[in-house]
Coordinates of C-alpha atoms and ligand atoms in Angstrom, one line a residue:
Chain I
M240 CA 31.1 23.1 18.4
D241 CA 28.3 21.4 20.3
D242 CA 27.1 18.0 19.2
L243 CA 23.7 17.9 17.7
V244 CA 23.1 14.2 18.4
E245 CA 24.8 12.2 21.1
V246 CA 24.3 8.5 21.4
K247 CA 25.7 7.3 24.7
E248 CA 26.3 3.6 25.7
V249 CA 23.3 2.5 23.8
R250 CA 22.3 -1.2 23.6
K251 CA 19.2 -2.7 22.1
I252 CA 18.0 -6.2 22.9
F253 CA 14.9 -7.5 21.1
K254 CA 13.0 -9.8 23.4
G255 CA 12.4 -13.2 21.8
K256 CA 8.9 -14.3 21.2
G257 CA 8.0 -17.9 22.1
K258 CA 10.9 -20.1 21.5
S259 CA 13.1 -17.6 19.7
P260 CA 15.9 -16.3 21.9
D261 CA 16.5 -12.6 22.7
V262 CA 18.5 -10.8 20.0
L263 CA 21.2 -8.3 21.0
A264 CA 20.9 -6.1 17.9
V265 CA 23.0 -3.1 18.9
D266 CA 25.8 -3.4 21.4
T267 CA 27.1 -0.3 23.2
V268 CA 27.2 2.3 20.6
N269 CA 28.7 5.7 21.3
L270 CA 28.3 8.3 18.6
K271 CA 28.4 12.1 18.3
I272 CA 27.0 13.9 15.3
K273 CA 27.9 17.6 14.8
K274 CA 25.6 20.0 13.1
N275 CA 26.0 20.1 9.3
E276 CA 27.7 16.7 9.1
F277 CA 26.7 14.1 6.5
I278 CA 27.3 10.8 8.1
T279 CA 26.9 7.6 6.3
I280 CA 26.7 4.2 8.1
L281 CA 28.0 1.1 6.4
G282 CA 27.5 -2.4 7.7
P283 CA 26.7 -5.9 6.8
S284 CA 23.1 -6.9 6.5
G285 CA 21.3 -7.5 9.8
C286 CA 24.0 -5.8 11.9
G287 CA 21.6 -3.3 13.5
K288 CA 21.9 -0.2 11.3
S289 CA 18.2 0.3 11.0
T290 CA 17.7 -0.4 14.7
L291 CA 20.2 2.3 15.5
L292 CA 18.6 4.8 13.2
R293 CA 15.2 4.0 14.5
M294 CA 16.3 4.6 18.0
I295 CA 17.6 8.0 17.1
G296 CA 14.3 8.6 15.3
G297 CA 12.5 7.7 18.4
L298 CA 10.6 4.8 16.7
E299 CA 12.4 2.2 18.8
K300 CA 13.3 2.5 22.5
Q301 CA 16.9 1.5 23.4
S302 CA 17.3 -1.1 26.1
E303 CA 20.2 0.7 27.7
G304 CA 21.9 4.0 27.3
I305 CA 20.6 7.4 26.4
I306 CA 20.3 9.5 23.2
Y307 CA 20.3 13.3 23.1
L308 CA 19.2 15.7 20.5
A309 CA 20.7 19.1 21.2
R310 CA 21.1 18.0 24.8
N311 CA 17.5 17.0 25.2
E312 CA 16.8 13.3 25.8
I313 CA 15.0 11.6 23.0
T314 CA 11.9 9.8 24.2
G315 CA 9.9 9.3 21.0
P316 CA 9.5 10.4 17.4
S317 CA 9.1 14.1 16.7
A318 CA 9.1 16.6 13.9
N319 CA 12.6 17.7 14.7
R320 CA 14.0 14.4 13.3
G321 CA 12.8 13.7 9.7
M322 CA 12.9 10.1 8.5
V323 CA 13.0 8.7 5.0
F324 CA 12.4 5.0 4.6
Q325 CA 13.5 2.5 2.0
A326 CA 10.2 2.7 0.0
Y327 CA 6.4 3.0 0.1
S328 CA 6.2 5.5 2.9
L329 CA 4.2 8.2 1.0
F330 CA 0.6 8.6 1.8
P331 CA -1.1 7.1 -1.3
W332 CA -4.3 9.1 -0.8
L333 CA -2.5 12.4 -0.9
T334 CA -1.0 14.1 -3.9
V335 CA 2.6 15.0 -4.1
E336 CA 1.9 18.5 -2.9
E337 CA -0.3 17.3 0.0
N338 CA 2.3 14.7 1.0
I339 CA 4.9 17.4 1.3
Q340 CA 2.5 19.6 3.3
F341 CA 1.7 16.9 5.8
G342 CA 4.0 18.3 8.4
S343 CA 3.0 22.0 7.9
K344 CA -0.7 21.0 8.3
I345 CA 0.1 19.6 11.7
K346 CA 1.9 22.7 12.7
K347 CA -1.1 24.7 11.4
M348 CA 1.1 26.8 9.3
E349 CA -0.6 29.7 7.5
S350 CA -1.5 28.8 3.9
A351 CA 0.7 31.3 2.0
K352 CA 3.8 30.2 3.9
K353 CA 2.8 26.6 3.4
K354 CA 2.5 27.0 -0.3
A355 CA 5.8 28.8 -0.6
I356 CA 7.7 26.1 1.4
T357 CA 6.0 23.3 -0.6
Q358 CA 7.0 25.0 -3.9
Q359 CA 10.5 25.5 -2.7
Y360 CA 11.0 21.8 -1.9
I361 CA 9.2 20.6 -4.9
E362 CA 11.7 22.6 -7.0
L363 CA 14.6 21.4 -4.9
V364 CA 13.9 17.8 -5.7
G365 CA 13.0 18.5 -9.3
L366 CA 9.4 17.6 -9.3
K367 CA 7.9 20.8 -10.6
G368 CA 4.8 19.9 -12.7
F369 CA 4.0 16.8 -10.6
E370 CA 2.3 18.5 -7.7
Q371 CA -1.1 17.0 -8.4
H372 CA 0.1 13.5 -9.1
Y373 CA -0.6 10.6 -6.7
P374 CA 2.2 8.4 -5.5
K375 CA 1.0 5.5 -7.6
Q376 CA 1.5 7.6 -10.7
L377 CA 5.2 8.2 -9.9
S378 CA 8.2 6.0 -10.5
G379 CA 10.2 4.6 -7.5
G380 CA 12.8 7.3 -7.8
M381 CA 10.3 10.1 -8.0
Q382 CA 8.5 8.7 -4.9
Q383 CA 11.7 8.8 -3.0
R384 CA 12.3 12.4 -4.0
V385 CA 8.9 13.2 -2.6
A386 CA 9.7 11.4 0.6
I387 CA 12.9 13.5 0.9
A388 CA 11.1 16.7 0.1
R389 CA 8.4 15.8 2.7
A390 CA 11.0 15.3 5.4
L391 CA 12.9 18.4 4.5
A392 CA 9.9 20.7 4.2
N393 CA 9.3 20.0 7.9
E394 CA 12.7 21.6 8.6
P395 CA 14.0 19.0 11.0
E396 CA 17.3 19.4 12.8
I397 CA 18.5 16.2 11.3
L398 CA 17.5 14.0 8.4
L399 CA 17.6 10.2 9.0
L400 CA 17.6 8.1 5.9
D401 CA 17.4 4.3 6.0
E402 CA 18.7 2.9 2.6
P403 CA 16.5 5.4 0.8
F404 CA 17.8 4.4 -2.6
G405 CA 18.1 0.6 -1.8
A406 CA 15.0 -0.3 -3.9
L407 CA 16.0 1.7 -7.0
D408 CA 17.8 0.6 -10.1
S409 CA 21.4 1.5 -10.4
Q410 CA 21.0 4.4 -12.9
T411 CA 18.2 6.1 -10.9
R412 CA 20.2 5.4 -7.7
L413 CA 23.2 7.4 -9.1
I414 CA 21.0 10.3 -10.0
M415 CA 19.4 10.3 -6.6
Q416 CA 22.8 10.3 -5.0
E417 CA 23.8 13.4 -6.9
L418 CA 20.5 15.0 -6.0
L419 CA 20.9 14.4 -2.3
L420 CA 24.5 15.6 -2.4
T421 CA 23.4 18.8 -4.2
I422 CA 20.8 19.4 -1.5
W423 CA 23.3 18.9 1.2
E424 CA 25.7 21.2 -0.5
K425 CA 23.0 23.9 -0.7
T426 CA 21.5 23.5 2.8
H427 CA 24.1 21.8 4.9
K428 CA 21.3 19.9 6.7
T429 CA 22.7 17.4 9.2
I430 CA 22.2 14.0 7.7
L431 CA 22.5 10.4 8.9
F432 CA 22.4 8.0 6.0
I433 CA 22.4 4.2 6.1
T434 CA 23.5 2.2 3.1
H435 CA 24.9 -1.2 2.0
D436 CA 26.8 0.4 -0.8
V437 CA 30.4 1.4 -0.1
E438 CA 30.7 3.8 -3.1
E439 CA 27.5 5.5 -2.1
A440 CA 28.8 5.9 1.5
I441 CA 32.0 7.6 0.4
F442 CA 30.5 9.7 -2.4
L443 CA 27.9 11.2 -0.1
G444 CA 29.4 11.3 3.4
T445 CA 31.7 13.7 5.2
R446 CA 32.2 10.9 7.6
V447 CA 31.7 7.1 7.1
L448 CA 31.0 4.9 10.1
T449 CA 31.3 1.2 9.6
M450 CA 29.6 -1.3 11.9
T451 CA 30.5 -4.8 13.0
S452 CA 28.3 -7.8 12.3
R453 CA 25.6 -8.3 14.8
P454 CA 25.6 -7.3 17.6
G455 CA 26.4 -4.1 15.9
K456 CA 29.1 -1.8 17.2
I457 CA 30.8 1.1 15.6
K458 CA 34.0 -0.4 14.1
A459 CA 35.6 2.5 12.2
D460 CA 35.0 6.2 11.9
I461 CA 36.6 7.5 8.8
P462 CA 36.4 11.2 7.8
I463 CA 36.0 11.7 4.0
T464 CA 37.9 14.8 3.0
L465 CA 37.0 14.8 -0.7
E466 CA 36.2 18.4 -1.8
H467 CA 32.8 19.8 -2.3
P468 CA 31.0 20.3 -4.6
R469 CA 31.6 16.7 -5.6
S470 CA 30.8 15.4 -9.0
Y471 CA 30.2 11.8 -9.9
K472 CA 33.6 11.9 -11.7
I473 CA 35.2 11.8 -8.3
K474 CA 34.5 8.1 -8.2
T475 CA 37.3 7.4 -10.5
E476 CA 39.9 9.4 -8.7
H477 CA 42.8 7.6 -6.8
H478 CA 41.8 8.9 -3.4
F479 CA 38.3 7.7 -3.8
I480 CA 39.4 4.3 -5.0
D481 CA 41.8 3.9 -2.1
L482 CA 39.0 4.6 0.3
K483 CA 36.7 2.3 -1.4
E484 CA 39.3 -0.5 -1.2
Q485 CA 39.9 0.1 2.5
L486 CA 36.1 0.2 3.4
T487 CA 35.2 -2.8 1.2
E488 CA 37.8 -4.8 3.0
L489 CA 36.4 -3.7 6.4
I490 CA 32.8 -4.6 5.4
R491 CA 33.8 -7.8 3.8
S492 CA 35.5 -9.2 6.9
E493 CA 32.4 -8.3 8.9
S494 CA 30.0 -9.8 6.4
L495 CA 32.0 -13.0 6.4
K496 CA 31.8 -13.1 10.2
S497 CA 28.1 -12.7 10.1
I498 CA 27.7 -15.5 7.6
E499 CA 29.9 -17.8 9.8
L500 CA 27.8 -16.8 12.8
Q501 CA 24.6 -17.8 10.9
A502 CA 26.2 -21.1 9.8
Q503 CA 26.8 -22.2 13.3
Chain G
M188 CA 5.2 17.9 -17.1
T189 CA 7.5 20.8 -16.9
K190 CA 7.1 22.7 -20.1
G191 CA 10.3 23.2 -22.1
R192 CA 12.7 22.6 -19.2
T193 CA 12.5 18.8 -18.7
T194 CA 15.4 17.5 -16.8
V195 CA 17.5 14.5 -17.9
T196 CA 15.9 12.4 -15.1
E197 CA 12.4 13.3 -16.1
T198 CA 13.2 12.3 -19.7
I199 CA 14.4 9.0 -18.5
F200 CA 11.2 8.4 -16.6
L201 CA 9.1 9.4 -19.6
K202 CA 10.8 6.9 -21.8
E203 CA 10.2 4.2 -19.2
E204 CA 6.5 5.1 -19.2
K205 CA 6.3 4.7 -23.0
T206 CA 7.9 1.3 -23.2
V207 CA 5.6 0.1 -20.4
R208 CA 2.6 1.3 -22.4
R209 CA 3.7 -0.5 -25.6
K210 CA 4.0 -3.8 -23.7
K211 CA 0.5 -3.5 -22.4
N212 CA -1.1 -4.5 -25.6
K213 CA 0.5 -7.9 -25.6
D214 CA -0.3 -11.1 -23.8
L215 CA -3.8 -11.1 -22.2
L216 CA -2.9 -14.1 -20.0
K217 CA -0.3 -12.2 -18.0
P218 CA -1.5 -12.0 -14.4
Y219 CA -2.9 -8.7 -13.3
K220 CA -2.6 -7.3 -16.8
P221 CA -5.3 -4.6 -17.3
I222 CA -7.5 -5.0 -20.4
S223 CA -9.4 -2.4 -22.4
K224 CA -12.8 -1.3 -21.2
N225 CA -14.6 -2.5 -24.2
L226 CA -13.2 -6.0 -24.0
Y227 CA -14.0 -6.1 -20.3
L228 CA -17.6 -5.1 -21.0
T229 CA -18.0 -7.6 -23.8
L230 CA -16.8 -10.4 -21.6
C231 CA -19.1 -9.4 -18.8
I232 CA -22.1 -9.5 -21.2
A233 CA -20.9 -12.7 -22.8
S234 CA -21.1 -14.6 -19.5
F235 CA -24.8 -13.6 -19.0
I236 CA -25.6 -14.5 -22.6
L237 CA -24.0 -17.9 -22.1
L238 CA -26.1 -18.6 -18.9
V239 CA -29.4 -17.6 -20.7
G240 CA -28.3 -19.6 -23.7
I241 CA -27.8 -22.8 -21.7
W242 CA -31.1 -22.2 -19.9
S243 CA -32.9 -21.7 -23.2
L244 CA -31.3 -24.8 -24.7
L245 CA -32.5 -26.9 -21.8
T246 CA -36.0 -25.6 -21.6
Y247 CA -37.2 -24.7 -25.2
T248 CA -36.1 -28.2 -26.3
S249 CA -37.9 -29.7 -23.4
I250 CA -34.8 -31.5 -22.2
I251 CA -36.0 -30.4 -18.8
D252 CA -39.7 -30.5 -18.1
S253 CA -41.1 -26.9 -18.1
V254 CA -43.0 -27.7 -14.9
F255 CA -39.7 -27.9 -13.0
L256 CA -37.8 -25.3 -15.0
P257 CA -39.9 -22.8 -17.0
T258 CA -38.5 -21.2 -20.2
P259 CA -37.1 -17.7 -20.1
T260 CA -40.2 -16.3 -21.7
D261 CA -42.4 -18.0 -19.1
V262 CA -40.3 -16.5 -16.3
I263 CA -40.6 -13.0 -17.9
S264 CA -44.4 -13.3 -18.2
S265 CA -44.5 -14.5 -14.6
G266 CA -42.6 -11.4 -13.7
I267 CA -45.0 -9.2 -15.6
T268 CA -48.0 -10.7 -13.7
L269 CA -46.2 -10.3 -10.4
F270 CA -45.7 -6.6 -11.1
T271 CA -49.2 -5.9 -12.6
E272 CA -51.4 -8.0 -10.5
F273 CA -49.6 -8.7 -7.2
N274 CA -47.9 -5.4 -6.6
F275 CA -44.4 -6.9 -6.6
V276 CA -42.9 -3.4 -6.4
N277 CA -44.1 -3.1 -2.9
D278 CA -42.4 -6.4 -1.9
I279 CA -39.2 -5.2 -3.4
L280 CA -39.3 -2.0 -1.5
V281 CA -40.1 -3.7 1.8
T282 CA -37.2 -6.1 1.4
L283 CA -34.9 -3.2 0.4
Y284 CA -36.0 -1.2 3.4
R285 CA -35.3 -4.1 5.8
V286 CA -31.9 -4.8 4.4
L287 CA -30.9 -1.2 4.4
A288 CA -32.2 -0.4 7.9
G289 CA -30.5 -3.4 9.4
F290 CA -27.3 -3.0 7.5
V291 CA -26.9 0.7 8.0
L292 CA -27.4 0.2 11.8
S293 CA -24.7 -2.5 11.8
L294 CA -22.4 -0.1 10.0
I295 CA -23.0 2.8 12.4
I296 CA -22.0 0.6 15.3
G297 CA -19.7 -1.9 13.6
V298 CA -17.3 0.4 11.7
P299 CA -16.2 2.6 14.6
L300 CA -15.9 -0.4 16.9
G301 CA -13.8 -2.2 14.2
I302 CA -11.6 0.8 13.8
F303 CA -10.9 0.9 17.5
M304 CA -10.4 -2.8 17.7
G305 CA -7.9 -2.7 14.9
S306 CA -5.9 0.2 16.4
F307 CA -6.1 -0.3 20.2
K308 CA -4.9 -3.5 21.7
I309 CA -7.0 -3.0 24.8
V310 CA -10.2 -2.8 22.7
E311 CA -9.1 -5.8 20.7
A312 CA -8.4 -7.9 23.8
F313 CA -11.8 -7.1 25.2
F314 CA -14.0 -7.6 22.1
E315 CA -12.1 -9.8 19.7
P316 CA -12.9 -13.3 21.3
L317 CA -16.5 -12.4 21.9
V318 CA -17.1 -11.0 18.5
S319 CA -15.4 -13.9 16.8
F320 CA -17.5 -16.3 18.8
M321 CA -20.7 -14.4 17.9
R322 CA -19.8 -14.4 14.2
Y323 CA -19.7 -18.2 14.0
M324 CA -23.2 -18.5 15.4
P325 CA -25.4 -18.7 12.3
V326 CA -28.0 -15.9 12.3
S327 CA -30.5 -18.1 10.6
A328 CA -30.6 -20.3 13.7
F329 CA -31.4 -17.3 15.8
I330 CA -34.5 -16.5 13.8
P331 CA -36.9 -18.7 15.9
L332 CA -35.5 -17.1 19.0
F333 CA -36.0 -13.6 17.6
I334 CA -39.5 -14.4 16.7
L335 CA -40.2 -15.5 20.3
W336 CA -38.6 -12.4 21.7
I337 CA -39.7 -9.7 19.4
G338 CA -42.4 -11.2 17.2
I339 CA -42.6 -11.3 13.4
G340 CA -42.8 -7.6 12.7
E341 CA -40.4 -5.4 10.9
L342 CA -38.1 -5.2 14.0
E343 CA -37.5 -8.9 13.8
K344 CA -36.4 -8.7 10.1
V345 CA -34.1 -5.7 10.8
T346 CA -32.6 -7.5 13.8
V347 CA -31.8 -10.5 11.7
I348 CA -29.9 -8.3 9.2
F349 CA -28.2 -6.3 12.0
I350 CA -27.0 -9.4 13.9
G351 CA -26.1 -11.2 10.7
S352 CA -23.9 -8.3 9.5
I353 CA -22.4 -6.6 12.5
F354 CA -19.9 -9.1 13.8
S355 CA -18.5 -9.7 10.3
I356 CA -18.3 -6.0 9.8
I357 CA -16.4 -5.4 13.1
L358 CA -13.9 -8.2 12.4
M359 CA -13.2 -7.3 8.8
V360 CA -12.9 -3.6 9.5
A361 CA -10.5 -4.4 12.4
V362 CA -8.3 -6.5 10.1
E363 CA -8.2 -3.8 7.5
V364 CA -7.2 -1.2 10.2
S365 CA -4.6 -3.4 11.7
N366 CA -3.0 -4.0 8.3
V367 CA -2.2 -0.4 7.7
R368 CA 1.4 -0.2 6.7
R369 CA 3.6 0.6 9.7
E370 CA 5.8 2.8 7.5
L371 CA 2.9 5.2 7.0
V372 CA 2.2 5.4 10.7
E373 CA 5.8 5.9 11.5
A374 CA 6.3 8.5 8.8
A375 CA 3.4 10.5 10.3
Y376 CA 4.9 10.4 13.8
T377 CA 8.2 11.6 12.5
L378 CA 6.3 14.4 10.8
G379 CA 4.9 15.5 14.1
S380 CA 1.6 13.7 14.3
T381 CA 0.0 13.0 17.6
H382 CA -1.7 9.6 18.4
F383 CA -5.1 11.0 17.5
G384 CA -3.6 12.7 14.4
V385 CA -2.2 9.3 13.2
L386 CA -5.6 7.7 13.7
R387 CA -7.4 10.4 11.8
S388 CA -5.0 11.3 9.0
V389 CA -3.3 8.0 8.4
V390 CA -5.2 4.9 9.8
L391 CA -8.6 6.1 8.6
P392 CA -7.8 7.1 5.0
A393 CA -5.4 4.2 4.6
S394 CA -8.0 1.6 5.5
M395 CA -11.0 3.2 3.8
P396 CA -10.8 1.3 0.5
G397 CA -10.5 -2.0 2.4
I398 CA -13.4 -1.1 4.7
M399 CA -15.5 -0.3 1.6
D400 CA -14.6 -3.8 0.2
A401 CA -15.6 -5.4 3.5
I402 CA -18.9 -3.5 3.4
R403 CA -19.6 -4.7 -0.1
L404 CA -18.9 -8.3 0.8
V405 CA -21.1 -8.3 4.0
L406 CA -23.9 -6.5 2.2
G407 CA -23.9 -9.5 -0.2
W408 CA -24.5 -11.8 2.7
A409 CA -27.2 -9.6 4.1
W410 CA -29.3 -10.2 1.0
S411 CA -29.4 -13.9 1.7
Y412 CA -30.2 -13.3 5.4
I413 CA -33.2 -11.2 4.6
I414 CA -34.6 -13.8 2.3
V415 CA -34.2 -16.5 5.0
A416 CA -36.0 -14.3 7.4
E417 CA -38.8 -13.6 5.0
L418 CA -39.1 -17.3 4.1
I419 CA -39.8 -18.1 7.7
A420 CA -42.2 -15.5 8.8
A421 CA -43.4 -12.6 6.7
Q422 CA -46.5 -11.4 4.8
T423 CA -44.5 -9.1 2.5
G424 CA -41.1 -9.0 0.9
I425 CA -39.5 -11.0 -1.9
G426 CA -38.9 -14.0 0.4
S427 CA -42.5 -14.2 1.3
V428 CA -43.5 -14.1 -2.4
I429 CA -41.1 -17.0 -3.1
I430 CA -42.5 -19.2 -0.3
E431 CA -46.0 -18.3 -1.3
S432 CA -45.3 -19.3 -4.9
Q433 CA -43.9 -22.6 -3.7
R434 CA -47.2 -23.3 -2.1
M435 CA -49.0 -22.5 -5.3
F436 CA -46.5 -24.3 -7.4
R437 CA -45.7 -21.2 -9.5
I438 CA -42.1 -22.0 -10.3
G439 CA -41.8 -19.1 -12.7
D440 CA -42.5 -16.7 -9.9
I441 CA -39.9 -18.4 -7.7
I442 CA -37.3 -18.0 -10.3
F443 CA -38.3 -14.4 -11.0
G444 CA -38.0 -13.7 -7.3
I445 CA -34.6 -15.2 -7.1
L446 CA -33.5 -13.3 -10.2
T447 CA -34.8 -10.1 -8.6
I448 CA -32.6 -10.6 -5.6
G449 CA -29.7 -11.2 -7.8
V450 CA -30.3 -8.0 -9.7
L451 CA -30.8 -6.0 -6.5
G452 CA -27.6 -7.5 -5.0
L453 CA -25.6 -6.8 -8.2
G454 CA -27.0 -3.3 -8.3
S455 CA -26.1 -2.4 -4.7
D456 CA -22.7 -3.9 -5.2
F457 CA -22.2 -1.9 -8.4
L458 CA -23.2 1.3 -6.6
L459 CA -20.8 0.7 -3.8
K460 CA -18.0 -0.2 -6.1
S461 CA -18.4 2.9 -8.2
L462 CA -18.7 5.0 -5.1
S463 CA -15.5 3.5 -3.8
K464 CA -13.7 4.1 -7.1
K465 CA -14.8 7.7 -7.1
L466 CA -14.0 8.4 -3.5
F467 CA -10.7 6.5 -3.4
A468 CA -9.4 7.1 -6.9
W469 CA -5.8 7.1 -5.5
N470 CA -6.2 3.4 -4.8
Y471 CA -7.1 2.3 -8.3
G472 CA -4.6 4.2 -10.4
R473 CA -2.1 2.4 -12.6
Ligands
ATP697 N1 11.2 -5.7 15.8 C1 12.2 -6.6 15.9 N2 12.0 -7.7 16.7 C2 12.9 -8.6 16.8 N3 14.1 -8.6 16.3 C3 14.4 -7.5 15.5 C4 13.4 -6.5 15.3 N4 14.0 -5.6 14.4 C5 15.2 -6.0 14.1 N5 15.5 -7.2 14.8 C6 16.7 -7.9 14.7 O1 17.8 -7.1 15.0 C7 18.9 -7.3 14.1 C8 19.3 -6.0 13.4 O2 18.2 -5.6 12.6 P1 18.3 -4.3 11.7 O3 17.0 -4.2 10.9 O4 18.6 -3.2 12.5 O5 19.5 -4.7 10.7 P2 20.1 -3.8 9.5 O6 21.5 -3.6 9.7 O7 19.2 -2.6 9.2 O8 19.9 -4.9 8.3 P3 19.7 -4.6 6.8 O9 20.9 -4.1 6.2 O10 19.4 -6.0 6.2 O11 18.5 -3.7 6.6 C9 18.5 -8.4 13.2 O12 19.0 -9.6 13.6 C10 17.0 -8.5 13.3 O13 16.5 -9.8 13.2
MG698 MG1 17.9 -2.1 7.6

């Protein structure tokens, strides 16, 4: 099958300002994402995960290399790549419903269809009854659910999530993981998901990519063959625990490297 | 809330809400902790009562000579005379008109310019140094120059307010606009917004409450500019009443004039604040 996203020989150098030196954030990444995959990216802090995701999202321009979406070169952000950020990305002056309709308004979608889609995604993320609430009136977990619904309602080809549950408490986080997994199992939307959390990466992904410490390269590409639908109970199974051990070791060695690098 | 079919997650969130509310009644000294409306109002009134109390104490007991600081009752009777015999209402209206005309003009030009300056680097590069420079030149020092150029008519007063307000408005609006969260702008782009769309549907609404605050602040300064302008050269207006009273040594009138400005300033601020709370309710929740 054709690749939906192809990242080819991509490097990113942030030009230093004043006396700070240039930073090589992402070093020669090659990556192919097939339609319907749920890819999770694991890597030590500061290794360039967000930078990679933002380049695919078109919010950052790579210094070298090229990125394709369905064979078209990516030159900037667009509605065909939905993004979910770590936190506080909802429009605070719009209600939940209006936030979710933001994309449809731009597309000038007719109002009946718009309403139907909004309702569909509000139900999908379990926020029925909160349509008229403002973001400030919602808990952090609920806000992230709106952010996911807003991105999905736009029907992008791929959903890009940058540690979307990173700011949540661990209980809410687990519930959100299950929610996102259920959504994927229903829709098979192609997803690229960044996280620090090894367990989260395995639980959600159909493929886990790990990155080296900065400059970030893809270090390992591990398919996760755990069956779907997955329940949270899977986390205590042998296969899961083995994977977790293996990946924790990989990330740990990279994290240590990045700490040594900083110490120098 | 979903009737009947509340999910487990929602129940968890509801419980969170309740514990939060229970905690709210405790410790008033916790930073940012909201207090009840009644308590708030009581404290507001208390501060005024305290001020009047100290004033009464100093004057009725003649600790301060009533020639220099009249008693509250003297000031009130001065005020009544001003209204009944000297047509003080007219002075208030004239001052009000001057402030509003100059200020509204400065908003019409300053707000859009500030928005462009905050969002486009080319506009910022061109205007920022110039505007900052202009802002630090005190408008009161320009008054003699304005009088020479355009006389002592209404236009001069309006110009003082206009020049006194516009540069601050531009800079403060620009700061508000440039501080719009980047995540919001980026989210809009990934939802399909154009550059213009981002400006209209994200930058503008996001910075509106901040712009309102800036407007309130600068309007406060405008009240003092107008008085300075009227002190220097005017036949009407609260400032001219004050300077006239000084010549006649009617201290009660001076104090009543000052209090009137205070009340007008407070009133306009209150109006803008309630308008802001009404228009941007989303910004004041929780
Ligand atoms: N706009 C920028 N300008 C300069 N340097 C940047 C910029 N954005 C990121 N960097 C640098 O690039 C490197 C990678 O940053 P990035 O945010 O991609 O890391 P990350 O893997 O997402 O980290 P974390 O897990 O902590 O979110 C870091 O060293 C960071 O300092
Ligand atoms: Mg990051």
